[in-house]
């Protein structure tokens, strides 16, 4: 018998086929996928077996995917086959071990009764009572994931080595153990420690568990927000105590918050923003003024009516939080308007399925091209996977995609019907909260959730001056996550999940004839069955 490592179980049907076969192996030198030449092993089972020499290359596995390693090693070929005893007697000089073949045909079989076992040189098997279905954790992944003070700098929190620095051969001393929900592995002759290295991994790190969520958000209409409206004193906000935490929680759950007794200073908006994090500077500046002026570079700097919209959708990273501090407002008119886009996007999803489908399939082009600045991005009205929306008609580019054939025009008209329905869910009176800011007041709102606008005002009747600033999405998310324990201590948010809140609003306002089910939402994601003649290039931008 010819020797070959590692051991390979060969089916009896193959042994009796009297043919030559190409064997696929995890050994680097036998696979073209890793740049090596294909190795053919001729098996002549009537007179014995032949093999050709090779130089195997060791490698590691991560999640059962093979990664080339670094170390060449010569070796010999050994094939253990479950050949009938009659074949063994005919071959004469061939040695066959049925027990040996059965043992190695299933490497996990020997460890079925053990909670933890070294499945092979690449993985660790962890079964009951820790997992109902055993999992196989890659050794390379485990060693790379160690977060001890030797592997991760305690001060900076950064790794002291790279993933590719970890050797592909990782011997383990003894059998790993689990105590108090922590897996302990002792690595022999560790590459970093120059000796044995002890790594500890919480089992939660190995499980596919959902992250601990923030409090449930509230979908609001005009009546709900008037009841829930929260205004916090400026001094309580800047003190960073319970007042600030209450405001941060409300900003997360409702996306809209007011402050009062704000000092009449252009720097106050910076102090307000710094409680959350650094400001997001744009081409408008670190802070900016909302005042009526001739030849304005933005419609917000006029006295005209400004419909509900989100800011800076023509940029790759639109700001998450917008802050507007009122310094003057003696004009007639100019009430601020706010509407919950999260509510509107959830309500449109329980309507006729083609509405949400159209809104998430056709990207719109947003562009700013004035005064030496050019920005452009594309967004669909709805992003169902991220539960977000994009709506900014004043900044939608007029020279969008081409709709110059019957099919694309039909698709566009169906999209227009859905977009008009979505606008109704944003702009109808029962959805919009209006408030005229007074000097010393400040509004803070989630620009990626709450659409905002302004009523027309008479610039000749007085002055209107708001000081504004932005905060980036990552900065706001970071603040909420780091303050999660304190926020959850104040409350878990709305008692109903978003789907139940959506159904309640649908029933209250009788928007759609019947409540949609989970299968309906799946159909929205898949899209309605379209007639062939109505199909178009859905990646084409408007």
Coordinates of C-alpha atoms in Angstrom, one line a residue:
X1 CA 0.0 0.0 0.0
X2 CA 1.2 3.5 -0.8
X3 CA 1.4 6.1 2.0
X4 CA -0.3 9.5 1.7
X5 CA -1.1 12.1 4.3
X6 CA -3.8 13.1 5.3
X7 CA -5.8 10.0 5.3
X8 CA -8.6 9.8 2.8
X9 CA -11.6 7.5 2.7
X10 CA -12.2 6.0 -0.7
X11 CA -15.6 4.6 -1.6
X12 CA -15.8 1.0 -2.6
X13 CA -17.5 1.9 -5.9
X14 CA -14.5 3.9 -6.9
X15 CA -12.1 1.1 -6.0
X16 CA -13.9 -1.4 -8.2
X17 CA -14.3 1.0 -11.2
X18 CA -11.0 -0.2 -12.8
X19 CA -10.3 3.4 -14.0
X20 CA -7.8 6.2 -13.4
X21 CA -9.1 9.1 -11.3
X22 CA -8.1 12.7 -10.5
X23 CA -8.2 13.1 -6.7
X24 CA -9.1 16.5 -5.3
X25 CA -7.4 17.2 -2.0
X26 CA -7.0 20.0 0.6
X27 CA -3.3 19.8 0.0
X28 CA -2.1 22.9 -1.8
X29 CA 0.0 21.0 -4.3
X30 CA -2.9 19.0 -5.6
X31 CA -5.2 21.9 -6.4
X32 CA -5.2 24.3 -9.4
X33 CA -7.4 26.7 -7.4
X34 CA -4.4 27.6 -5.3
X35 CA -2.0 28.0 -8.2
X36 CA -0.6 24.5 -8.2
X37 CA -0.7 21.9 -10.9
X38 CA -3.4 19.2 -10.9
X39 CA -2.0 15.9 -9.5
X40 CA -3.3 12.7 -11.0
X41 CA -3.1 9.5 -8.9
X42 CA -3.5 6.4 -11.0
X43 CA -5.3 3.7 -9.2
X44 CA -5.1 0.2 -10.7
X45 CA -7.1 -1.9 -8.3
X46 CA -6.6 -5.1 -10.1
X47 CA -2.9 -5.2 -9.5
X48 CA -2.4 -2.5 -6.8
X49 CA -2.1 1.2 -6.5
X50 CA 0.4 3.7 -7.9
X51 CA 1.1 7.2 -6.8
X52 CA 3.3 10.1 -7.9
X53 CA 5.4 12.2 -5.6
X54 CA 4.4 15.8 -4.7
X55 CA 5.3 18.6 -2.4
X56 CA 2.3 19.5 -0.3
X57 CA 1.8 23.0 1.1
X58 CA 0.0 23.5 4.4
X59 CA -2.7 26.0 4.8
X60 CA -5.3 27.1 7.4
X61 CA -9.1 27.3 7.3
X62 CA -11.4 30.0 8.3
X63 CA -15.1 29.1 8.3
X64 CA -14.2 26.0 6.2
X65 CA -12.7 28.1 3.4
X66 CA -9.1 27.3 2.6
X67 CA -6.4 30.0 2.7
X68 CA -2.9 29.4 1.3
X69 CA -0.3 29.1 4.0
X70 CA 3.3 30.0 4.2
X71 CA 5.3 26.8 4.8
X72 CA 6.3 24.2 2.2
X73 CA 6.9 20.7 3.5
X74 CA 7.8 17.5 1.7
X75 CA 5.8 14.4 2.4
X76 CA 4.7 11.1 1.1
X77 CA 1.4 9.9 -0.2
X78 CA -0.7 7.5 1.9
X79 CA -4.2 6.4 0.9
X80 CA -6.2 4.2 3.3
X81 CA -8.9 2.4 1.4
X82 CA -11.7 0.1 2.5
X83 CA -10.9 -2.6 0.0
X84 CA -12.5 -6.0 0.2
X85 CA -10.5 -8.6 1.9
X86 CA -10.6 -10.6 -1.3
X87 CA -8.9 -7.8 -3.1
X88 CA -6.2 -7.6 -0.3
X89 CA -5.5 -11.3 -0.7
X90 CA -5.2 -10.9 -4.5
X91 CA -2.8 -8.0 -4.2
X92 CA -0.7 -10.0 -1.8
X93 CA 1.6 -7.3 -0.6
X94 CA -1.1 -4.7 0.0
X95 CA -2.1 -4.0 3.6
X96 CA -5.7 -2.8 4.2
X97 CA -7.2 -1.7 7.5
X98 CA -11.0 -1.5 7.5
X99 CA -11.0 -0.1 11.1
X100 CA -8.5 2.6 10.1
X101 CA -10.6 3.6 7.1
X102 CA -13.8 3.8 9.1
X103 CA -12.2 5.9 11.8
X104 CA -10.9 8.5 9.4
X105 CA -13.9 8.7 7.0
X106 CA -15.7 10.8 9.6
X107 CA -13.3 12.9 11.7
X108 CA -16.1 14.1 14.0
X109 CA -17.4 10.7 14.8
X110 CA -14.9 10.1 17.5
X111 CA -15.9 13.3 19.2
X112 CA -19.6 12.9 19.2
X113 CA -19.9 12.4 22.9
X114 CA -17.4 15.1 23.9
X115 CA -18.5 18.8 24.3
X116 CA -15.2 20.0 23.0
X117 CA -12.7 18.2 20.7
X118 CA -9.9 19.0 18.4
X119 CA -11.7 18.1 15.2
X120 CA -8.6 18.3 13.1
X121 CA -5.5 20.5 12.8
X122 CA -7.6 23.4 11.6
X123 CA -10.7 23.5 13.7
X124 CA -12.1 23.1 17.2
X125 CA -15.4 21.3 17.6
X126 CA -17.8 22.6 20.2
X127 CA -21.1 20.6 20.8
X128 CA -23.6 20.0 23.6
X129 CA -24.4 21.3 26.1
X130 CA -23.2 24.6 24.7
X131 CA -24.6 24.2 21.2
X132 CA -27.5 22.0 20.1
X133 CA -25.8 21.6 16.7
X134 CA -22.0 21.4 16.9
X135 CA -20.0 24.3 15.5
X136 CA -16.5 24.1 14.1
X137 CA -14.4 27.1 14.9
X138 CA -11.3 27.8 12.8
X139 CA -8.1 27.8 14.8
X140 CA -6.6 30.6 12.7
X141 CA -9.7 32.7 13.2
X142 CA -9.6 32.1 17.0
X143 CA -6.0 33.0 17.4
X144 CA -6.4 36.1 15.3
X145 CA -9.4 37.1 17.5
X146 CA -7.7 37.0 20.8
X147 CA -8.2 40.3 22.7
X148 CA -5.8 39.9 25.6
X149 CA -3.4 42.7 26.6
X150 CA -0.6 41.0 24.6
X151 CA -2.6 40.9 21.4
X152 CA -4.5 44.2 21.7
X153 CA -2.9 47.4 23.1
X154 CA -4.8 48.2 26.3
X155 CA -4.5 52.0 25.7
X156 CA -5.2 52.4 22.0
X157 CA -7.4 49.3 21.6
X158 CA -5.6 48.4 18.4
X159 CA -4.1 45.0 17.5
X160 CA -0.4 44.3 17.9
X161 CA -0.3 42.0 14.8
X162 CA -1.9 41.5 11.5
X163 CA -4.2 38.7 10.4
X164 CA -1.6 37.4 7.9
X165 CA 1.1 37.3 10.7
X166 CA -0.7 34.4 12.4
X167 CA 0.9 31.0 11.4
X168 CA -1.3 28.5 9.6
X169 CA 0.0 25.7 11.9
X170 CA -1.4 26.3 15.4
X171 CA -0.9 23.4 17.8
X172 CA -3.0 23.4 21.0
X173 CA -1.9 22.1 24.4
X174 CA -4.5 19.6 25.7
X175 CA -8.2 20.0 25.1
X176 CA -9.7 23.5 25.3
X177 CA -12.2 24.0 28.2
X178 CA -15.2 26.2 28.9
X179 CA -15.8 27.8 32.3
X180 CA -18.5 30.4 33.1
X181 CA -19.3 30.8 29.5
X182 CA -15.7 31.4 28.4
X183 CA -13.7 29.2 26.1
X184 CA -10.0 28.9 27.1
X185 CA -7.4 27.8 24.5
X186 CA -3.7 27.3 25.2
X187 CA -1.6 27.8 22.1
X188 CA 1.7 26.0 22.0
X189 CA 4.9 27.8 21.0
X190 CA 2.9 31.0 20.2
X191 CA 4.3 33.3 17.5
X192 CA 3.7 36.4 19.6
X193 CA 4.4 35.2 23.1
X194 CA 7.4 33.0 22.3
X195 CA 5.9 30.3 24.5
X196 CA 2.5 29.0 25.4
X197 CA -0.3 31.7 25.0
X198 CA -3.6 31.5 26.8
X199 CA -6.6 33.0 25.0
X200 CA -10.1 33.4 26.4
X201 CA -13.2 33.9 24.3
X202 CA -16.8 34.5 25.6
X203 CA -19.2 32.1 23.9
X204 CA -21.3 35.1 23.0
X205 CA -18.5 36.0 20.6
X206 CA -18.9 32.7 18.8
X207 CA -22.7 32.7 18.6
X208 CA -24.6 34.6 15.9
X209 CA -26.5 36.8 18.3
X210 CA -28.2 40.1 17.5
X211 CA -26.7 43.1 19.1
X212 CA -28.5 44.5 22.1
X213 CA -30.9 47.1 20.6
X214 CA -31.5 50.7 21.6
X215 CA -35.0 51.6 22.9
X216 CA -37.8 51.2 20.4
X217 CA -38.5 54.2 18.2
X218 CA -41.9 55.9 18.1
X219 CA -43.8 56.5 14.8
X220 CA -45.6 59.8 15.2
X221 CA -48.3 61.9 13.6
X222 CA -49.1 65.5 14.5
X223 CA -51.3 64.5 17.4
X224 CA -48.7 62.1 18.9
X225 CA -45.9 64.6 18.7
X226 CA -47.9 67.4 20.2
X227 CA -48.6 65.0 23.2
X228 CA -45.0 63.8 23.4
X229 CA -43.2 67.1 22.6
X230 CA -40.2 67.7 24.8
X231 CA -38.3 70.9 25.4
X232 CA -35.2 70.9 27.6
X233 CA -33.5 73.9 29.2
X234 CA -30.2 74.8 27.6
X235 CA -28.3 74.6 30.9
X236 CA -29.5 71.1 31.5
X237 CA -28.5 70.0 28.1
X238 CA -25.0 71.4 28.3
X239 CA -24.6 70.0 31.8
X240 CA -24.6 66.5 30.4
X241 CA -26.7 65.0 33.1
X242 CA -30.2 63.5 33.2
X243 CA -31.6 66.4 31.1
X244 CA -29.1 65.7 28.3
X245 CA -29.8 61.9 28.5
X246 CA -33.6 62.6 28.3
X247 CA -33.0 64.7 25.3
X248 CA -30.8 62.2 23.6
X249 CA -33.3 59.4 24.2
X250 CA -36.1 61.6 22.7
X251 CA -33.9 62.4 19.7
X252 CA -33.4 58.7 19.1
X253 CA -37.1 57.6 19.7
X254 CA -38.8 60.6 17.9
X255 CA -36.1 62.3 15.9
X256 CA -37.2 65.8 17.1
X257 CA -36.3 67.8 20.2
X258 CA -36.5 71.4 21.3
X259 CA -34.3 73.5 23.7
X260 CA -35.2 76.7 25.4
X261 CA -33.3 79.5 27.2
X262 CA -30.5 79.3 24.7
X263 CA -28.1 82.3 25.0
X264 CA -28.3 84.8 22.2
X265 CA -24.8 84.0 20.8
X266 CA -23.6 82.7 17.5
X267 CA -21.5 80.2 19.5
X268 CA -24.4 78.6 21.3
X269 CA -25.1 76.2 18.5
X270 CA -21.5 74.9 18.8
X271 CA -22.0 74.2 22.5
X272 CA -25.2 72.4 21.9
X273 CA -23.6 70.2 19.2
X274 CA -20.5 69.4 21.2
X275 CA -22.6 67.6 23.8
X276 CA -23.2 64.9 21.1
X277 CA -19.9 65.2 19.3
X278 CA -17.8 67.0 16.7
X279 CA -19.6 69.1 14.1
X280 CA -19.8 68.0 10.5
X281 CA -18.3 70.7 8.3
X282 CA -19.6 71.2 4.8
X283 CA -19.0 73.7 2.0
X284 CA -21.6 75.9 3.8
X285 CA -19.0 76.1 6.7
X286 CA -18.6 74.8 10.2
X287 CA -21.8 76.7 11.1
X288 CA -24.1 78.7 8.8
X289 CA -26.8 81.3 8.8
X290 CA -30.3 80.9 7.6
X291 CA -31.3 84.5 6.6
X292 CA -33.1 85.9 3.6
X293 CA -30.8 87.6 1.2
X294 CA -30.7 88.4 -2.6
X295 CA -29.2 85.9 -5.1
X296 CA -29.2 83.3 -2.4
X297 CA -27.1 80.1 -3.1
X298 CA -29.8 78.0 -1.3
X299 CA -33.6 78.3 -1.3
X300 CA -33.5 78.2 2.5
X301 CA -31.8 81.6 2.3
X302 CA -34.9 83.2 0.8
X303 CA -38.4 84.1 2.2
X304 CA -40.1 81.6 -0.2
X305 CA -42.1 78.5 0.9
X306 CA -39.7 75.6 1.4
X307 CA -41.4 72.2 1.1
X308 CA -40.6 69.2 3.3
X309 CA -37.1 67.8 2.5
X310 CA -33.9 66.4 3.8
X311 CA -30.6 68.3 3.6
X312 CA -27.6 67.5 1.5
X313 CA -28.8 64.4 -0.2
X314 CA -26.4 65.3 -3.1
X315 CA -23.5 64.4 -0.8
X316 CA -22.2 60.9 -0.1
X317 CA -22.6 61.3 3.7
X318 CA -25.6 63.5 4.4
X319 CA -25.6 64.9 8.0
X320 CA -27.6 62.9 10.5
X321 CA -28.4 65.7 13.0
X322 CA -29.3 69.2 12.2
X323 CA -29.4 72.0 14.8
X324 CA -31.2 75.4 14.3
X325 CA -30.9 78.1 16.9
X326 CA -33.3 81.0 16.6
X327 CA -31.6 84.4 17.1
X328 CA -34.3 86.5 15.6
X329 CA -37.8 85.8 14.2
X330 CA -40.0 88.9 14.1
X331 CA -41.4 88.3 10.6
X332 CA -45.0 87.3 9.8
X333 CA -45.1 83.7 8.8
X334 CA -42.0 81.4 8.6
X335 CA -43.4 78.6 10.7
X336 CA -41.1 75.5 10.7
X337 CA -42.7 72.2 9.6
X338 CA -41.7 68.7 10.5
X339 CA -42.9 65.2 9.4
X340 CA -41.8 61.7 10.4
X341 CA -40.4 60.1 7.3
X342 CA -39.9 56.8 9.2
X343 CA -43.7 56.6 9.8
X344 CA -44.4 57.5 6.1
X345 CA -42.0 54.8 4.8
X346 CA -43.5 52.2 7.1
X347 CA -47.0 53.1 6.1
X348 CA -46.3 52.9 2.4
X349 CA -44.9 49.4 2.9
X350 CA -48.3 48.1 4.1
X351 CA -50.1 49.6 1.1
X352 CA -50.3 48.1 -2.4
X353 CA -47.1 46.2 -2.8
X354 CA -46.2 47.9 -6.1
X355 CA -45.9 51.3 -4.4
X356 CA -42.9 50.3 -2.2
X357 CA -41.4 48.3 -4.9
X358 CA -41.3 51.2 -7.4
X359 CA -40.0 53.6 -4.8
X360 CA -37.1 51.3 -3.9
X361 CA -36.1 50.4 -7.4
X362 CA -35.7 53.8 -9.2
X363 CA -32.8 56.0 -8.0
X364 CA -33.3 59.8 -8.2
X365 CA -30.4 62.1 -8.9
X366 CA -29.7 64.9 -6.4
X367 CA -27.3 67.6 -7.4
X368 CA -25.8 70.9 -6.3
X369 CA -23.9 72.8 -9.0
X370 CA -23.5 76.5 -8.0
X371 CA -20.8 78.9 -6.9
X372 CA -17.9 76.7 -7.7
X373 CA -19.3 73.5 -6.0
X374 CA -20.5 70.4 -7.7
X375 CA -22.0 67.5 -5.7
X376 CA -24.2 64.7 -7.0
X377 CA -25.6 61.5 -5.6
X378 CA -28.3 59.0 -6.4
X379 CA -30.9 57.6 -4.0
X380 CA -34.2 55.7 -4.3
X381 CA -37.0 57.1 -2.3
X382 CA -37.0 54.0 -0.1
X383 CA -34.2 51.8 1.1
X384 CA -36.1 48.8 2.6
X385 CA -33.1 47.0 3.9
X386 CA -31.9 49.9 6.0
X387 CA -35.5 51.1 6.8
X388 CA -34.6 54.6 5.5
X389 CA -35.9 57.1 3.0
X390 CA -34.6 59.9 0.8
X391 CA -36.8 62.9 -0.1
X392 CA -35.6 66.3 -1.2
X393 CA -37.6 67.6 -4.2
X394 CA -36.0 71.1 -4.1
X395 CA -32.6 69.6 -4.8
X396 CA -33.6 66.9 -7.3
X397 CA -31.8 67.3 -10.6
X398 CA -34.0 68.3 -13.5
X399 CA -32.0 66.6 -16.2
X400 CA -32.5 63.1 -15.0
X401 CA -32.7 59.8 -16.8
X402 CA -34.2 59.3 -20.2
X403 CA -37.7 58.1 -20.6
X404 CA -38.2 58.2 -24.3
X405 CA -39.8 54.8 -25.1
X406 CA -43.1 53.2 -24.2
X407 CA -41.8 50.7 -21.6
X408 CA -39.8 53.2 -19.6
X409 CA -42.5 55.8 -19.7
X410 CA -45.0 53.3 -18.3
X411 CA -42.6 52.4 -15.5
X412 CA -42.1 56.1 -14.8
X413 CA -45.8 56.8 -14.6
X414 CA -46.2 53.9 -12.1
X415 CA -43.3 55.3 -10.1
X416 CA -44.9 58.7 -10.1
X417 CA -48.2 57.3 -8.7
X418 CA -46.2 55.7 -5.8
X419 CA -44.2 58.9 -5.2
X420 CA -47.4 61.0 -5.1
X421 CA -48.8 58.6 -2.5
X422 CA -45.7 58.8 -0.4
X423 CA -45.8 62.6 -0.5
X424 CA -49.4 62.5 0.8
X425 CA -48.1 60.4 3.7
X426 CA -45.6 63.1 4.5
X427 CA -47.5 66.3 3.8
X428 CA -51.1 65.8 4.7
X429 CA -52.2 67.9 7.6
X430 CA -52.6 65.1 10.1
X431 CA -48.9 64.2 9.7
X432 CA -47.2 67.6 9.9
X433 CA -46.2 69.3 13.1
X434 CA -45.7 73.1 12.8
X435 CA -44.1 75.5 15.2
X436 CA -42.7 79.0 14.9
X437 CA -39.4 79.2 16.6
X438 CA -38.9 82.1 19.1
X439 CA -35.6 83.8 19.9
X440 CA -33.8 81.7 22.5
X441 CA -35.2 78.4 21.2
X442 CA -33.4 75.7 19.3
X443 CA -34.7 72.7 17.4
X444 CA -32.6 69.5 17.0
X445 CA -33.8 66.9 14.6
X446 CA -32.7 63.7 12.7
X447 CA -32.1 64.8 9.1
X448 CA -32.2 61.1 7.9
X449 CA -35.5 60.5 9.5
X450 CA -37.5 63.8 9.9
X451 CA -38.3 65.8 6.8
X452 CA -38.4 69.6 7.5
X453 CA -39.6 72.7 5.7
X454 CA -40.8 76.3 6.3
X455 CA -43.8 78.4 5.5
X456 CA -43.4 81.5 3.5
X457 CA -42.7 84.7 5.5
X458 CA -42.8 88.4 4.9
X459 CA -39.2 89.7 5.0
X460 CA -40.4 93.3 5.0
X461 CA -42.2 92.8 8.3
X462 CA -39.2 92.0 10.4
X463 CA -36.1 89.8 10.7
X464 CA -35.6 86.1 10.7
X465 CA -32.2 84.6 11.6
X466 CA -31.4 81.0 12.5
X467 CA -27.9 79.7 13.2
X468 CA -27.3 76.2 12.0
X469 CA -24.9 73.3 12.4
X470 CA -24.7 69.6 11.4
X471 CA -23.5 66.4 13.1
X472 CA -22.4 63.3 11.1
X473 CA -24.3 60.0 11.2
X474 CA -21.3 58.1 12.7
X475 CA -20.9 60.6 15.5
X476 CA -24.5 60.4 16.5
X477 CA -24.6 56.6 16.4
X478 CA -21.4 56.4 18.4
X479 CA -22.9 58.6 21.1
X480 CA -26.1 56.6 21.3
X481 CA -24.2 53.3 21.5
X482 CA -21.8 54.4 24.2
X483 CA -24.7 55.9 26.2
X484 CA -26.9 52.8 25.7
X485 CA -27.0 51.6 29.3
X486 CA -28.0 55.1 30.5
X487 CA -30.6 55.5 27.7
X488 CA -32.2 52.1 28.5
X489 CA -32.3 52.9 32.2
X490 CA -34.6 55.8 31.3
X491 CA -37.0 53.5 29.4
X492 CA -37.3 51.1 26.6
X493 CA -39.1 53.5 24.2
X494 CA -42.4 52.6 22.6
X495 CA -44.1 49.5 24.0
X496 CA -45.1 48.4 20.5
X497 CA -42.7 47.3 17.8
X498 CA -42.6 49.3 14.6
X499 CA -44.9 46.9 12.7
X500 CA -47.6 47.0 15.3
X501 CA -47.4 50.8 15.4
X502 CA -47.7 50.9 11.7
X503 CA -50.8 48.7 11.7
X504 CA -52.4 50.9 14.4
X505 CA -51.9 54.0 12.4
X506 CA -53.2 52.3 9.3
X507 CA -56.3 51.3 11.2
X508 CA -56.8 54.7 12.8
X509 CA -56.6 56.6 9.5
X510 CA -58.0 53.8 7.3
X511 CA -55.3 54.3 4.7
X512 CA -55.4 50.9 3.1
X513 CA -58.3 48.5 2.8
X514 CA -56.7 45.6 4.7
X515 CA -53.7 45.1 6.9
X516 CA -50.8 43.5 5.1
X517 CA -49.0 40.4 6.4
X518 CA -45.4 39.4 6.6
X519 CA -45.7 37.6 3.3
X520 CA -46.8 40.9 1.8
X521 CA -43.6 42.6 3.0
X522 CA -41.6 39.8 1.4
X523 CA -43.4 40.3 -1.8
X524 CA -42.5 44.0 -1.6
X525 CA -38.8 43.1 -1.4
X526 CA -39.2 40.6 -4.3
X527 CA -41.3 43.1 -6.4
X528 CA -44.6 42.5 -8.2
X529 CA -44.9 40.3 -11.2
X530 CA -44.5 42.6 -14.1
X531 CA -45.7 42.2 -17.6
X532 CA -42.8 41.8 -20.0
X533 CA -43.6 44.9 -21.9
X534 CA -43.4 47.1 -18.7
X535 CA -39.9 46.1 -17.7
X536 CA -37.1 48.6 -18.0
X537 CA -33.6 49.2 -16.8
X538 CA -34.3 49.8 -13.1
X539 CA -30.8 51.1 -12.5
X540 CA -31.4 54.1 -14.7
X541 CA -31.5 57.3 -12.6
X542 CA -34.1 60.0 -12.8

